[in-house]
Amino acid sequence: MTSQLEFAARSAFAQVLTAWRTRRGLSKKQLAASMGYHPSYISHVESLRHHPTFEFACRAEAVLATGSEIIEAYTGCRQAAGGQDPLGHPGYEPSQMLPATIVIEDELATLTYTDGWYACRVERLVRNVGDRPVTTCPVRIDVDRFPDQPGVSRRLYQESPLRLADLDFAAAAGEEPMDVRVSRTSDAYLKLALVFGNARARFPLYPGDQTRVAYSYRVPASQYGQWFQREIRFPTRALTMSLSLPASLGAEVGAEILSYAGIKSFSPTVAEGDGDTVLHTVRMRELLLTSQVRLRWRFALPTPLPAPRAA
């Protein structure tokens, strides 16, 4: 039988969970998908029909980024239960791949335009908050040059499809190179799985550990659209996006965030870069899941054709 103390602690946990879910603009279904739970489980915890578990609290904290309020509320439940982990739903089994298993503590994404080529480099400080080793890290590359003209875009990429072999793609976890697998491909985008391993060794990211994952690629301007986008598919604590463009081309740059609340436009900060370049930067913290951050630009002067590849 549940004591009054336990009931009060569970009520406090449910209130914290509901308040932060609402604050982050997430429905029960959206939160459940991000945590790897069935939507009914979220509903049962909020309505006090199920006890929260430690795993549930950790994944909720990873997604909602409450500053440990969720964990503190769970600790209250544990103490009220006499120090025991309250039982969760007996039929629940965690899936083998959970979005909330990975938390991106910090991401720096830089796009540089030089002589007809766009070069992208992304660095992520990644932490495993799950209960099993992580063996891959997903990456998506989008290059649509005509996002508002699907017919024109389709013809372009049917003639010149995006291929991994043409991107000079490289990835590493710390100092170790990572193998790369193509998980899905279309003419204008690639979905990749960066493997925590290579021909020499396997180095999974174990629960509680963190590492810095970096990857880079380059695409000719004839294939790359004038937009640079990051999609928030994992809990992300901080994101910095930088766009380095030649000052001589007189670029106009704008930024926008697309989320459940709609589209918010704003201006990036502007600073002098290396040589004759201008650096346009946006810095954000605690981004909502499934939101998109996008930089768009246009040049006042025509851009040169890409230099030929070395033989």
PDB file of C-alpha atoms in Angstrom:
ATOM      1  CA  MET A   1       0.000   0.000   0.000  1.00  0.00           C
ATOM      2  CA  THR A   2       1.278   3.461  -0.887  1.00  0.00           C
ATOM      3  CA  SER A   3       1.853   5.705   2.111  1.00  0.00           C
ATOM      4  CA  GLN A   4       0.831   9.345   2.207  1.00  0.00           C
ATOM      5  CA  LEU A   5       4.517  10.290   2.067  1.00  0.00           C
ATOM      6  CA  GLU A   6       5.072   8.219  -1.079  1.00  0.00           C
ATOM      7  CA  PHE A   7       1.928   9.620  -2.699  1.00  0.00           C
ATOM      8  CA  ALA A   8       3.052  13.188  -1.948  1.00  0.00           C
ATOM      9  CA  ALA A   9       6.502  12.492  -3.420  1.00  0.00           C
ATOM     10  CA  ARG A  10       5.027  10.963  -6.578  1.00  0.00           C
ATOM     11  CA  SER A  11       2.675  13.951  -6.892  1.00  0.00           C
ATOM     12  CA  ALA A  12       5.638  16.311  -6.641  1.00  0.00           C
ATOM     13  CA  PHE A  13       7.506  14.333  -9.326  1.00  0.00           C
ATOM     14  CA  ALA A  14       4.478  14.394 -11.645  1.00  0.00           C
ATOM     15  CA  GLN A  15       4.101  18.144 -11.173  1.00  0.00           C
ATOM     16  CA  VAL A  16       7.752  18.778 -12.038  1.00  0.00           C
ATOM     17  CA  LEU A  17       7.537  16.496 -15.081  1.00  0.00           C
ATOM     18  CA  THR A  18       4.338  18.116 -16.377  1.00  0.00           C
ATOM     19  CA  ALA A  19       5.611  21.657 -15.758  1.00  0.00           C
ATOM     20  CA  TRP A  20       8.857  21.090 -17.659  1.00  0.00           C
ATOM     21  CA  ARG A  21       7.177  19.176 -20.479  1.00  0.00           C
ATOM     22  CA  THR A  22       4.811  22.122 -20.935  1.00  0.00           C
ATOM     23  CA  ARG A  23       7.656  24.620 -20.669  1.00  0.00           C
ATOM     24  CA  ARG A  24       9.556  22.806 -23.433  1.00  0.00           C
ATOM     25  CA  GLY A  25       6.459  22.793 -25.651  1.00  0.00           C
ATOM     26  CA  LEU A  26       6.239  19.001 -25.844  1.00  0.00           C
ATOM     27  CA  SER A  27       3.118  16.873 -25.926  1.00  0.00           C
ATOM     28  CA  LYS A  28       3.078  13.584 -24.025  1.00  0.00           C
ATOM     29  CA  LYS A  29       3.506  11.767 -27.327  1.00  0.00           C
ATOM     30  CA  GLN A  30       6.502  13.892 -28.330  1.00  0.00           C
ATOM     31  CA  LEU A  31       8.187  13.478 -24.957  1.00  0.00           C
ATOM     32  CA  ALA A  32       7.568   9.726 -25.025  1.00  0.00           C
ATOM     33  CA  ALA A  33       9.124   9.411 -28.495  1.00  0.00           C
ATOM     34  CA  SER A  34      12.217  11.311 -27.371  1.00  0.00           C
ATOM     35  CA  MET A  35      12.593   9.144 -24.265  1.00  0.00           C
ATOM     36  CA  GLY A  36      11.861   5.806 -25.926  1.00  0.00           C
ATOM     37  CA  TYR A  37       8.633   5.133 -24.001  1.00  0.00           C
ATOM     38  CA  HIS A  38       5.056   4.481 -25.040  1.00  0.00           C
ATOM     39  CA  PRO A  39       2.921   7.652 -24.736  1.00  0.00           C
ATOM     40  CA  SER A  40       0.612   5.929 -22.248  1.00  0.00           C
ATOM     41  CA  TYR A  41       3.516   5.511 -19.838  1.00  0.00           C
ATOM     42  CA  ILE A  42       4.057   9.284 -19.671  1.00  0.00           C
ATOM     43  CA  SER A  43       0.340   9.741 -19.073  1.00  0.00           C
ATOM     44  CA  HIS A  44       0.321   7.130 -16.302  1.00  0.00           C
ATOM     45  CA  VAL A  45       3.289   8.741 -14.504  1.00  0.00           C
ATOM     46  CA  GLU A  46       1.741  12.203 -14.695  1.00  0.00           C
ATOM     47  CA  SER A  47      -1.608  10.878 -13.428  1.00  0.00           C
ATOM     48  CA  LEU A  48       0.118   8.887 -10.608  1.00  0.00           C
ATOM     49  CA  ARG A  49      -0.980   5.488 -11.943  1.00  0.00           C
ATOM     50  CA  HIS A  50       2.673   4.398 -12.404  1.00  0.00           C
ATOM     51  CA  HIS A  51       5.750   4.967 -10.238  1.00  0.00           C
ATOM     52  CA  PRO A  52       8.691   6.717 -11.919  1.00  0.00           C
ATOM     53  CA  THR A  53      11.888   4.660 -12.159  1.00  0.00           C
ATOM     54  CA  PHE A  54      15.494   5.832 -12.082  1.00  0.00           C
ATOM     55  CA  GLU A  55      15.859   5.105 -15.818  1.00  0.00           C
ATOM     56  CA  PHE A  56      12.713   7.107 -16.540  1.00  0.00           C
ATOM     57  CA  ALA A  57      13.976  10.053 -14.482  1.00  0.00           C
ATOM     58  CA  CYS A  58      17.379  10.037 -16.196  1.00  0.00           C
ATOM     59  CA  ARG A  59      15.873  10.007 -19.672  1.00  0.00           C
ATOM     60  CA  ALA A  60      13.362  12.710 -18.786  1.00  0.00           C
ATOM     61  CA  GLU A  61      16.209  14.865 -17.464  1.00  0.00           C
ATOM     62  CA  ALA A  62      18.234  14.258 -20.623  1.00  0.00           C
ATOM     63  CA  VAL A  63      15.368  15.405 -22.843  1.00  0.00           C
ATOM     64  CA  LEU A  64      13.895  18.218 -20.750  1.00  0.00           C
ATOM     65  CA  ALA A  65      17.153  19.662 -19.323  1.00  0.00           C
ATOM     66  CA  THR A  66      15.577  20.749 -16.017  1.00  0.00           C
ATOM     67  CA  GLY A  67      18.801  21.524 -14.194  1.00  0.00           C
ATOM     68  CA  SER A  68      18.407  18.254 -12.230  1.00  0.00           C
ATOM     69  CA  GLU A  69      14.921  19.130 -10.915  1.00  0.00           C
ATOM     70  CA  ILE A  70      13.620  15.835 -12.309  1.00  0.00           C
ATOM     71  CA  ILE A  71      16.412  13.880 -10.605  1.00  0.00           C
ATOM     72  CA  GLU A  72      15.837  15.686  -7.312  1.00  0.00           C
ATOM     73  CA  ALA A  73      12.107  14.936  -7.498  1.00  0.00           C
ATOM     74  CA  TYR A  74      12.887  11.283  -8.183  1.00  0.00           C
ATOM     75  CA  THR A  75      15.242  11.218  -5.190  1.00  0.00           C
ATOM     76  CA  GLY A  76      12.264  12.343  -3.094  1.00  0.00           C
ATOM     77  CA  CYS A  77      10.263   9.373  -4.407  1.00  0.00           C
ATOM     78  CA  ARG A  78      13.103   7.008  -3.579  1.00  0.00           C
ATOM     79  CA  GLN A  79      13.484   8.374  -0.060  1.00  0.00           C
ATOM     80  CA  ALA A  80       9.740   8.193   0.535  1.00  0.00           C
ATOM     81  CA  ALA A  81       9.853   4.522  -0.514  1.00  0.00           C
ATOM     82  CA  GLY A  82      12.479   3.781   2.129  1.00  0.00           C
ATOM     83  CA  GLY A  83      15.458   4.055  -0.191  1.00  0.00           C
ATOM     84  CA  GLN A  84      14.149   1.469  -2.645  1.00  0.00           C
ATOM     85  CA  ASP A  85      13.735   2.063  -6.377  1.00  0.00           C
ATOM     86  CA  PRO A  86       9.935   2.290  -6.865  1.00  0.00           C
ATOM     87  CA  LEU A  87       8.628  -0.273  -9.310  1.00  0.00           C
ATOM     88  CA  GLY A  88       7.787   0.909 -12.781  1.00  0.00           C
ATOM     89  CA  HIS A  89       5.436  -0.618 -15.324  1.00  0.00           C
ATOM     90  CA  PRO A  90       6.268  -4.367 -15.246  1.00  0.00           C
ATOM     91  CA  GLY A  91       5.779  -4.853 -18.981  1.00  0.00           C
ATOM     92  CA  TYR A  92       8.176  -2.111 -20.057  1.00  0.00           C
ATOM     93  CA  GLU A  93      11.337  -3.072 -21.916  1.00  0.00           C
ATOM     94  CA  PRO A  94      13.667  -0.375 -23.214  1.00  0.00           C
ATOM     95  CA  SER A  95      14.264  -0.328 -26.951  1.00  0.00           C
ATOM     96  CA  GLN A  96      17.711  -1.077 -28.354  1.00  0.00           C
ATOM     97  CA  MET A  97      18.203   2.453 -29.702  1.00  0.00           C
ATOM     98  CA  LEU A  98      16.826   5.385 -27.765  1.00  0.00           C
ATOM     99  CA  PRO A  99      17.028   9.012 -28.932  1.00  0.00           C
ATOM    100  CA  ALA A 100      17.635  10.108 -25.339  1.00  0.00           C
ATOM    101  CA  THR A 101      20.624   7.766 -24.954  1.00  0.00           C
ATOM    102  CA  ILE A 102      22.859  10.502 -26.385  1.00  0.00           C
ATOM    103  CA  VAL A 103      23.027  14.053 -25.075  1.00  0.00           C
ATOM    104  CA  ILE A 104      24.970  16.694 -27.004  1.00  0.00           C
ATOM    105  CA  GLU A 105      26.571  18.866 -24.353  1.00  0.00           C
ATOM    106  CA  ASP A 106      27.989  21.292 -26.914  1.00  0.00           C
ATOM    107  CA  GLU A 107      28.058  21.508 -30.708  1.00  0.00           C
ATOM    108  CA  LEU A 108      30.113  23.778 -32.929  1.00  0.00           C
ATOM    109  CA  ALA A 109      29.127  23.712 -36.615  1.00  0.00           C
ATOM    110  CA  THR A 110      31.136  25.794 -39.084  1.00  0.00           C
ATOM    111  CA  LEU A 111      30.514  26.279 -42.803  1.00  0.00           C
ATOM    112  CA  THR A 112      33.182  28.013 -44.909  1.00  0.00           C
ATOM    113  CA  TYR A 113      32.901  29.179 -48.516  1.00  0.00           C
ATOM    114  CA  THR A 114      36.138  29.324 -50.535  1.00  0.00           C
ATOM    115  CA  ASP A 115      36.656  29.420 -54.305  1.00  0.00           C
ATOM    116  CA  GLY A 116      33.388  27.734 -55.246  1.00  0.00           C
ATOM    117  CA  TRP A 117      33.424  25.123 -52.459  1.00  0.00           C
ATOM    118  CA  TYR A 118      31.554  24.848 -49.173  1.00  0.00           C
ATOM    119  CA  ALA A 119      33.478  23.083 -46.408  1.00  0.00           C
ATOM    120  CA  CYS A 120      31.600  21.992 -43.291  1.00  0.00           C
ATOM    121  CA  ARG A 121      33.052  20.902 -39.952  1.00  0.00           C
ATOM    122  CA  VAL A 122      30.956  19.805 -36.966  1.00  0.00           C
ATOM    123  CA  GLU A 123      32.317  19.121 -33.481  1.00  0.00           C
ATOM    124  CA  ARG A 124      30.073  17.585 -30.815  1.00  0.00           C
ATOM    125  CA  LEU A 125      30.745  16.872 -27.165  1.00  0.00           C
ATOM    126  CA  VAL A 126      28.607  13.738 -26.779  1.00  0.00           C
ATOM    127  CA  ARG A 127      27.602  12.031 -23.522  1.00  0.00           C
ATOM    128  CA  ASN A 128      25.919   8.670 -23.016  1.00  0.00           C
ATOM    129  CA  VAL A 129      23.122   9.014 -20.440  1.00  0.00           C
ATOM    130  CA  GLY A 130      21.638   5.600 -21.160  1.00  0.00           C
ATOM    131  CA  ASP A 131      22.144   2.185 -19.622  1.00  0.00           C
ATOM    132  CA  ARG A 132      23.979   0.468 -22.496  1.00  0.00           C
ATOM    133  CA  PRO A 133      27.000   1.255 -24.725  1.00  0.00           C
ATOM    134  CA  VAL A 134      26.431   3.454 -27.773  1.00  0.00           C
ATOM    135  CA  THR A 135      28.088   2.090 -30.912  1.00  0.00           C
ATOM    136  CA  THR A 136      27.005   4.599 -33.574  1.00  0.00           C
ATOM    137  CA  CYS A 137      26.222   8.295 -33.880  1.00  0.00           C
ATOM    138  CA  PRO A 138      23.812   9.396 -36.661  1.00  0.00           C
ATOM    139  CA  VAL A 139      24.607  12.278 -39.021  1.00  0.00           C
ATOM    140  CA  ARG A 140      22.592  13.817 -41.847  1.00  0.00           C
ATOM    141  CA  ILE A 141      23.941  15.908 -44.743  1.00  0.00           C
ATOM    142  CA  ASP A 142      21.492  18.108 -46.699  1.00  0.00           C
ATOM    143  CA  VAL A 143      22.614  20.177 -49.686  1.00  0.00           C
ATOM    144  CA  ASP A 144      19.422  21.127 -51.593  1.00  0.00           C
ATOM    145  CA  ARG A 145      20.352  24.079 -53.813  1.00  0.00           C
ATOM    146  CA  PHE A 146      16.721  24.835 -54.749  1.00  0.00           C
ATOM    147  CA  PRO A 147      14.632  23.996 -51.648  1.00  0.00           C
ATOM    148  CA  ASP A 148      11.729  26.131 -52.898  1.00  0.00           C
ATOM    149  CA  GLN A 149      11.749  24.642 -56.413  1.00  0.00           C
ATOM    150  CA  PRO A 150      11.393  20.855 -56.032  1.00  0.00           C
ATOM    151  CA  GLY A 151      11.182  20.214 -59.769  1.00  0.00           C
ATOM    152  CA  VAL A 152      14.405  22.093 -60.520  1.00  0.00           C
ATOM    153  CA  SER A 153      16.076  20.460 -57.515  1.00  0.00           C
ATOM    154  CA  ARG A 154      15.026  16.984 -58.592  1.00  0.00           C
ATOM    155  CA  ARG A 155      16.479  17.435 -62.079  1.00  0.00           C
ATOM    156  CA  LEU A 156      19.757  18.826 -60.713  1.00  0.00           C
ATOM    157  CA  TYR A 157      20.391  15.998 -58.267  1.00  0.00           C
ATOM    158  CA  GLN A 158      19.274  13.282 -60.657  1.00  0.00           C
ATOM    159  CA  GLU A 159      22.049  14.480 -62.948  1.00  0.00           C
ATOM    160  CA  SER A 160      24.557  15.117 -60.107  1.00  0.00           C
ATOM    161  CA  PRO A 161      23.507  13.057 -57.069  1.00  0.00           C
ATOM    162  CA  LEU A 162      25.151  13.534 -53.695  1.00  0.00           C
ATOM    163  CA  ARG A 163      27.624  10.691 -53.118  1.00  0.00           C
ATOM    164  CA  LEU A 164      29.699  10.044 -50.016  1.00  0.00           C
ATOM    165  CA  ALA A 165      32.762   9.234 -52.118  1.00  0.00           C
ATOM    166  CA  ASP A 166      32.757  12.789 -53.525  1.00  0.00           C
ATOM    167  CA  LEU A 167      32.593  14.615 -50.173  1.00  0.00           C
ATOM    168  CA  ASP A 168      36.085  14.035 -48.734  1.00  0.00           C
ATOM    169  CA  PHE A 169      34.211  12.928 -45.633  1.00  0.00           C
ATOM    170  CA  ALA A 170      36.165  12.211 -42.452  1.00  0.00           C
ATOM    171  CA  ALA A 171      35.101  11.548 -38.855  1.00  0.00           C
ATOM    172  CA  ALA A 172      36.825  10.918 -35.522  1.00  0.00           C
ATOM    173  CA  ALA A 173      35.973  10.300 -31.882  1.00  0.00           C
ATOM    174  CA  GLY A 174      38.728  11.976 -29.936  1.00  0.00           C
ATOM    175  CA  GLU A 175      41.909  10.930 -31.758  1.00  0.00           C
ATOM    176  CA  GLU A 176      40.407   7.737 -33.207  1.00  0.00           C
ATOM    177  CA  PRO A 177      39.097   7.705 -36.819  1.00  0.00           C
ATOM    178  CA  MET A 178      35.517   6.461 -37.116  1.00  0.00           C
ATOM    179  CA  ASP A 179      34.124   4.127 -39.750  1.00  0.00           C
ATOM    180  CA  VAL A 180      31.175   5.514 -41.710  1.00  0.00           C
ATOM    181  CA  ARG A 181      28.093   3.665 -42.944  1.00  0.00           C
ATOM    182  CA  VAL A 182      25.427   5.082 -45.265  1.00  0.00           C
ATOM    183  CA  SER A 183      22.080   4.296 -43.626  1.00  0.00           C
ATOM    184  CA  ARG A 184      19.883   6.088 -46.143  1.00  0.00           C
ATOM    185  CA  THR A 185      20.478   8.067 -49.290  1.00  0.00           C
ATOM    186  CA  SER A 186      18.604  10.332 -51.678  1.00  0.00           C
ATOM    187  CA  ASP A 187      19.842  12.525 -54.480  1.00  0.00           C
ATOM    188  CA  ALA A 188      20.119  15.624 -52.241  1.00  0.00           C
ATOM    189  CA  TYR A 189      20.848  14.164 -48.788  1.00  0.00           C
ATOM    190  CA  LEU A 190      22.692  11.413 -46.980  1.00  0.00           C
ATOM    191  CA  LYS A 191      21.980   9.776 -43.640  1.00  0.00           C
ATOM    192  CA  LEU A 192      25.152   8.361 -42.125  1.00  0.00           C
ATOM    193  CA  ALA A 193      26.037   6.294 -39.077  1.00  0.00           C
ATOM    194  CA  LEU A 194      29.395   7.193 -37.544  1.00  0.00           C
ATOM    195  CA  VAL A 195      30.729   4.019 -35.952  1.00  0.00           C
ATOM    196  CA  PHE A 196      32.614   4.096 -32.651  1.00  0.00           C
ATOM    197  CA  GLY A 197      35.218   1.846 -34.178  1.00  0.00           C
ATOM    198  CA  ASN A 198      37.548   1.313 -37.125  1.00  0.00           C
ATOM    199  CA  ALA A 199      39.644  -1.462 -38.673  1.00  0.00           C
ATOM    200  CA  ARG A 200      42.021  -1.338 -35.708  1.00  0.00           C
ATOM    201  CA  ALA A 201      39.673  -1.277 -32.728  1.00  0.00           C
ATOM    202  CA  ARG A 202      36.164  -0.825 -31.355  1.00  0.00           C
ATOM    203  CA  PHE A 203      35.616   1.891 -28.732  1.00  0.00           C
ATOM    204  CA  PRO A 204      31.914   2.137 -27.753  1.00  0.00           C
ATOM    205  CA  LEU A 205      30.747   5.110 -25.728  1.00  0.00           C
ATOM    206  CA  TYR A 206      29.891   3.529 -22.384  1.00  0.00           C
ATOM    207  CA  PRO A 207      27.148   4.728 -19.999  1.00  0.00           C
ATOM    208  CA  GLY A 208      28.240   7.891 -18.197  1.00  0.00           C
ATOM    209  CA  ASP A 209      31.185   8.552 -20.543  1.00  0.00           C
ATOM    210  CA  GLN A 210      31.587  11.422 -22.973  1.00  0.00           C
ATOM    211  CA  THR A 211      33.764  12.062 -26.005  1.00  0.00           C
ATOM    212  CA  ARG A 212      34.250  14.652 -28.712  1.00  0.00           C
ATOM    213  CA  VAL A 213      32.979  13.567 -32.124  1.00  0.00           C
ATOM    214  CA  ALA A 214      34.085  15.604 -35.146  1.00  0.00           C
ATOM    215  CA  TYR A 215      33.286  15.184 -38.821  1.00  0.00           C
ATOM    216  CA  SER A 216      33.913  17.220 -41.964  1.00  0.00           C
ATOM    217  CA  TYR A 217      33.035  17.242 -45.646  1.00  0.00           C
ATOM    218  CA  ARG A 218      32.977  19.576 -48.623  1.00  0.00           C
ATOM    219  CA  VAL A 219      30.501  20.151 -51.455  1.00  0.00           C
ATOM    220  CA  PRO A 220      30.795  22.278 -54.646  1.00  0.00           C
ATOM    221  CA  ALA A 221      28.664  25.418 -54.728  1.00  0.00           C
ATOM    222  CA  SER A 222      26.948  24.030 -57.824  1.00  0.00           C
ATOM    223  CA  GLN A 223      25.307  21.469 -55.498  1.00  0.00           C
ATOM    224  CA  TYR A 224      25.039  23.388 -52.224  1.00  0.00           C
ATOM    225  CA  GLY A 225      22.085  25.655 -51.461  1.00  0.00           C
ATOM    226  CA  GLN A 226      22.604  28.965 -49.680  1.00  0.00           C
ATOM    227  CA  TRP A 227      21.357  27.703 -46.313  1.00  0.00           C
ATOM    228  CA  PHE A 228      22.981  25.908 -43.405  1.00  0.00           C
ATOM    229  CA  GLN A 229      20.716  23.985 -41.042  1.00  0.00           C
ATOM    230  CA  ARG A 230      21.010  21.999 -37.827  1.00  0.00           C
ATOM    231  CA  GLU A 231      18.128  19.725 -36.816  1.00  0.00           C
ATOM    232  CA  ILE A 232      17.824  19.047 -33.095  1.00  0.00           C
ATOM    233  CA  ARG A 233      17.276  15.281 -32.914  1.00  0.00           C
ATOM    234  CA  PHE A 234      19.045  14.760 -29.587  1.00  0.00           C
ATOM    235  CA  PRO A 235      18.873  16.756 -26.353  1.00  0.00           C
ATOM    236  CA  THR A 236      21.280  19.632 -27.063  1.00  0.00           C
ATOM    237  CA  ARG A 237      22.629  21.827 -24.282  1.00  0.00           C
ATOM    238  CA  ALA A 238      24.426  24.378 -26.468  1.00  0.00           C
ATOM    239  CA  LEU A 239      24.800  25.021 -30.196  1.00  0.00           C
ATOM    240  CA  THR A 240      27.091  27.430 -32.042  1.00  0.00           C
ATOM    241  CA  MET A 241      26.731  27.868 -35.798  1.00  0.00           C
ATOM    242  CA  SER A 242      29.288  29.904 -37.736  1.00  0.00           C
ATOM    243  CA  LEU A 243      29.274  30.887 -41.391  1.00  0.00           C
ATOM    244  CA  SER A 244      32.549  32.123 -42.880  1.00  0.00           C
ATOM    245  CA  LEU A 245      32.110  34.006 -46.162  1.00  0.00           C
ATOM    246  CA  PRO A 246      34.425  36.214 -48.284  1.00  0.00           C
ATOM    247  CA  ALA A 247      33.847  39.889 -47.477  1.00  0.00           C
ATOM    248  CA  SER A 248      34.262  40.709 -51.184  1.00  0.00           C
ATOM    249  CA  LEU A 249      30.997  38.922 -52.033  1.00  0.00           C
ATOM    250  CA  GLY A 250      28.884  41.194 -49.804  1.00  0.00           C
ATOM    251  CA  ALA A 251      26.713  38.499 -48.264  1.00  0.00           C
ATOM    252  CA  GLU A 252      23.467  39.253 -46.452  1.00  0.00           C
ATOM    253  CA  VAL A 253      22.845  36.641 -43.736  1.00  0.00           C
ATOM    254  CA  GLY A 254      19.768  35.929 -41.633  1.00  0.00           C
ATOM    255  CA  ALA A 255      18.959  33.295 -39.028  1.00  0.00           C
ATOM    256  CA  GLU A 256      15.757  31.562 -37.950  1.00  0.00           C
ATOM    257  CA  ILE A 257      14.547  28.910 -35.539  1.00  0.00           C
ATOM    258  CA  LEU A 258      11.694  26.626 -36.586  1.00  0.00           C
ATOM    259  CA  SER A 259       9.909  24.938 -33.662  1.00  0.00           C
ATOM    260  CA  TYR A 260       6.445  24.041 -32.364  1.00  0.00           C
ATOM    261  CA  ALA A 261       5.951  27.715 -31.535  1.00  0.00           C
ATOM    262  CA  GLY A 262       6.468  28.761 -35.166  1.00  0.00           C
ATOM    263  CA  ILE A 263       9.347  30.560 -36.866  1.00  0.00           C
ATOM    264  CA  LYS A 264      11.506  33.079 -35.037  1.00  0.00           C
ATOM    265  CA  SER A 265      13.846  35.191 -37.169  1.00  0.00           C
ATOM    266  CA  PHE A 266      16.868  37.053 -35.848  1.00  0.00           C
ATOM    267  CA  SER A 267      20.259  38.385 -36.947  1.00  0.00           C
ATOM    268  CA  PRO A 268      23.532  36.575 -36.280  1.00  0.00           C
ATOM    269  CA  THR A 269      26.489  38.409 -34.777  1.00  0.00           C
ATOM    270  CA  VAL A 270      29.051  39.614 -37.312  1.00  0.00           C
ATOM    271  CA  ALA A 271      32.837  39.752 -36.882  1.00  0.00           C
ATOM    272  CA  GLU A 272      35.954  39.826 -39.029  1.00  0.00           C
ATOM    273  CA  GLY A 273      37.319  36.385 -39.799  1.00  0.00           C
ATOM    274  CA  ASP A 274      40.697  35.214 -41.036  1.00  0.00           C
ATOM    275  CA  GLY A 275      41.938  37.075 -44.094  1.00  0.00           C
ATOM    276  CA  ASP A 276      39.239  38.720 -46.210  1.00  0.00           C
ATOM    277  CA  THR A 277      36.323  36.903 -44.571  1.00  0.00           C
ATOM    278  CA  VAL A 278      33.322  37.775 -42.448  1.00  0.00           C
ATOM    279  CA  LEU A 279      32.133  35.445 -39.687  1.00  0.00           C
ATOM    280  CA  HIS A 280      28.380  35.239 -39.007  1.00  0.00           C
ATOM    281  CA  THR A 281      27.607  33.398 -35.750  1.00  0.00           C
ATOM    282  CA  VAL A 282      24.614  32.313 -33.683  1.00  0.00           C
ATOM    283  CA  ARG A 283      24.888  30.811 -30.188  1.00  0.00           C
ATOM    284  CA  MET A 284      21.955  29.112 -28.428  1.00  0.00           C
ATOM    285  CA  ARG A 285      21.395  27.000 -25.338  1.00  0.00           C
ATOM    286  CA  GLU A 286      18.884  24.298 -24.346  1.00  0.00           C
ATOM    287  CA  LEU A 287      17.199  23.841 -27.722  1.00  0.00           C
ATOM    288  CA  LEU A 288      13.834  22.141 -28.106  1.00  0.00           C
ATOM    289  CA  LEU A 289      13.823  18.694 -29.652  1.00  0.00           C
ATOM    290  CA  THR A 290      12.816  18.542 -33.348  1.00  0.00           C
ATOM    291  CA  SER A 291      13.440  22.279 -33.750  1.00  0.00           C
ATOM    292  CA  GLN A 292      15.601  23.497 -36.625  1.00  0.00           C
ATOM    293  CA  VAL A 293      18.144  26.314 -36.647  1.00  0.00           C
ATOM    294  CA  ARG A 294      18.907  27.725 -40.070  1.00  0.00           C
ATOM    295  CA  LEU A 295      21.228  30.334 -41.565  1.00  0.00           C
ATOM    296  CA  ARG A 296      20.305  31.745 -44.966  1.00  0.00           C
ATOM    297  CA  TRP A 297      22.337  34.080 -47.146  1.00  0.00           C
ATOM    298  CA  ARG A 298      22.600  35.690 -50.536  1.00  0.00           C
ATOM    299  CA  PHE A 299      25.567  37.239 -52.275  1.00  0.00           C
ATOM    300  CA  ALA A 300      25.579  40.714 -53.788  1.00  0.00           C
ATOM    301  CA  LEU A 301      28.098  39.509 -56.393  1.00  0.00           C
ATOM    302  CA  PRO A 302      28.180  36.302 -58.483  1.00  0.00           C
ATOM    303  CA  THR A 303      30.151  33.454 -56.968  1.00  0.00           C
ATOM    304  CA  PRO A 304      32.972  31.774 -58.905  1.00  0.00           C
ATOM    305  CA  LEU A 305      32.751  28.247 -60.239  1.00  0.00           C
ATOM    306  CA  PRO A 306      34.384  25.559 -58.089  1.00  0.00           C
ATOM    307  CA  ALA A 307      38.036  24.853 -58.768  1.00  0.00           C
ATOM    308  CA  PRO A 308      38.661  21.518 -60.529  1.00  0.00           C
ATOM    309  CA  ARG A 309      39.578  18.562 -58.342  1.00  0.00           C
ATOM    310  CA  ALA A 310      43.182  17.498 -58.220  1.00  0.00           C
ATOM    311  CA  ALA A 311      43.910  14.451 -60.327  1.00  0.00           C
TER     312      ALA A 311
END
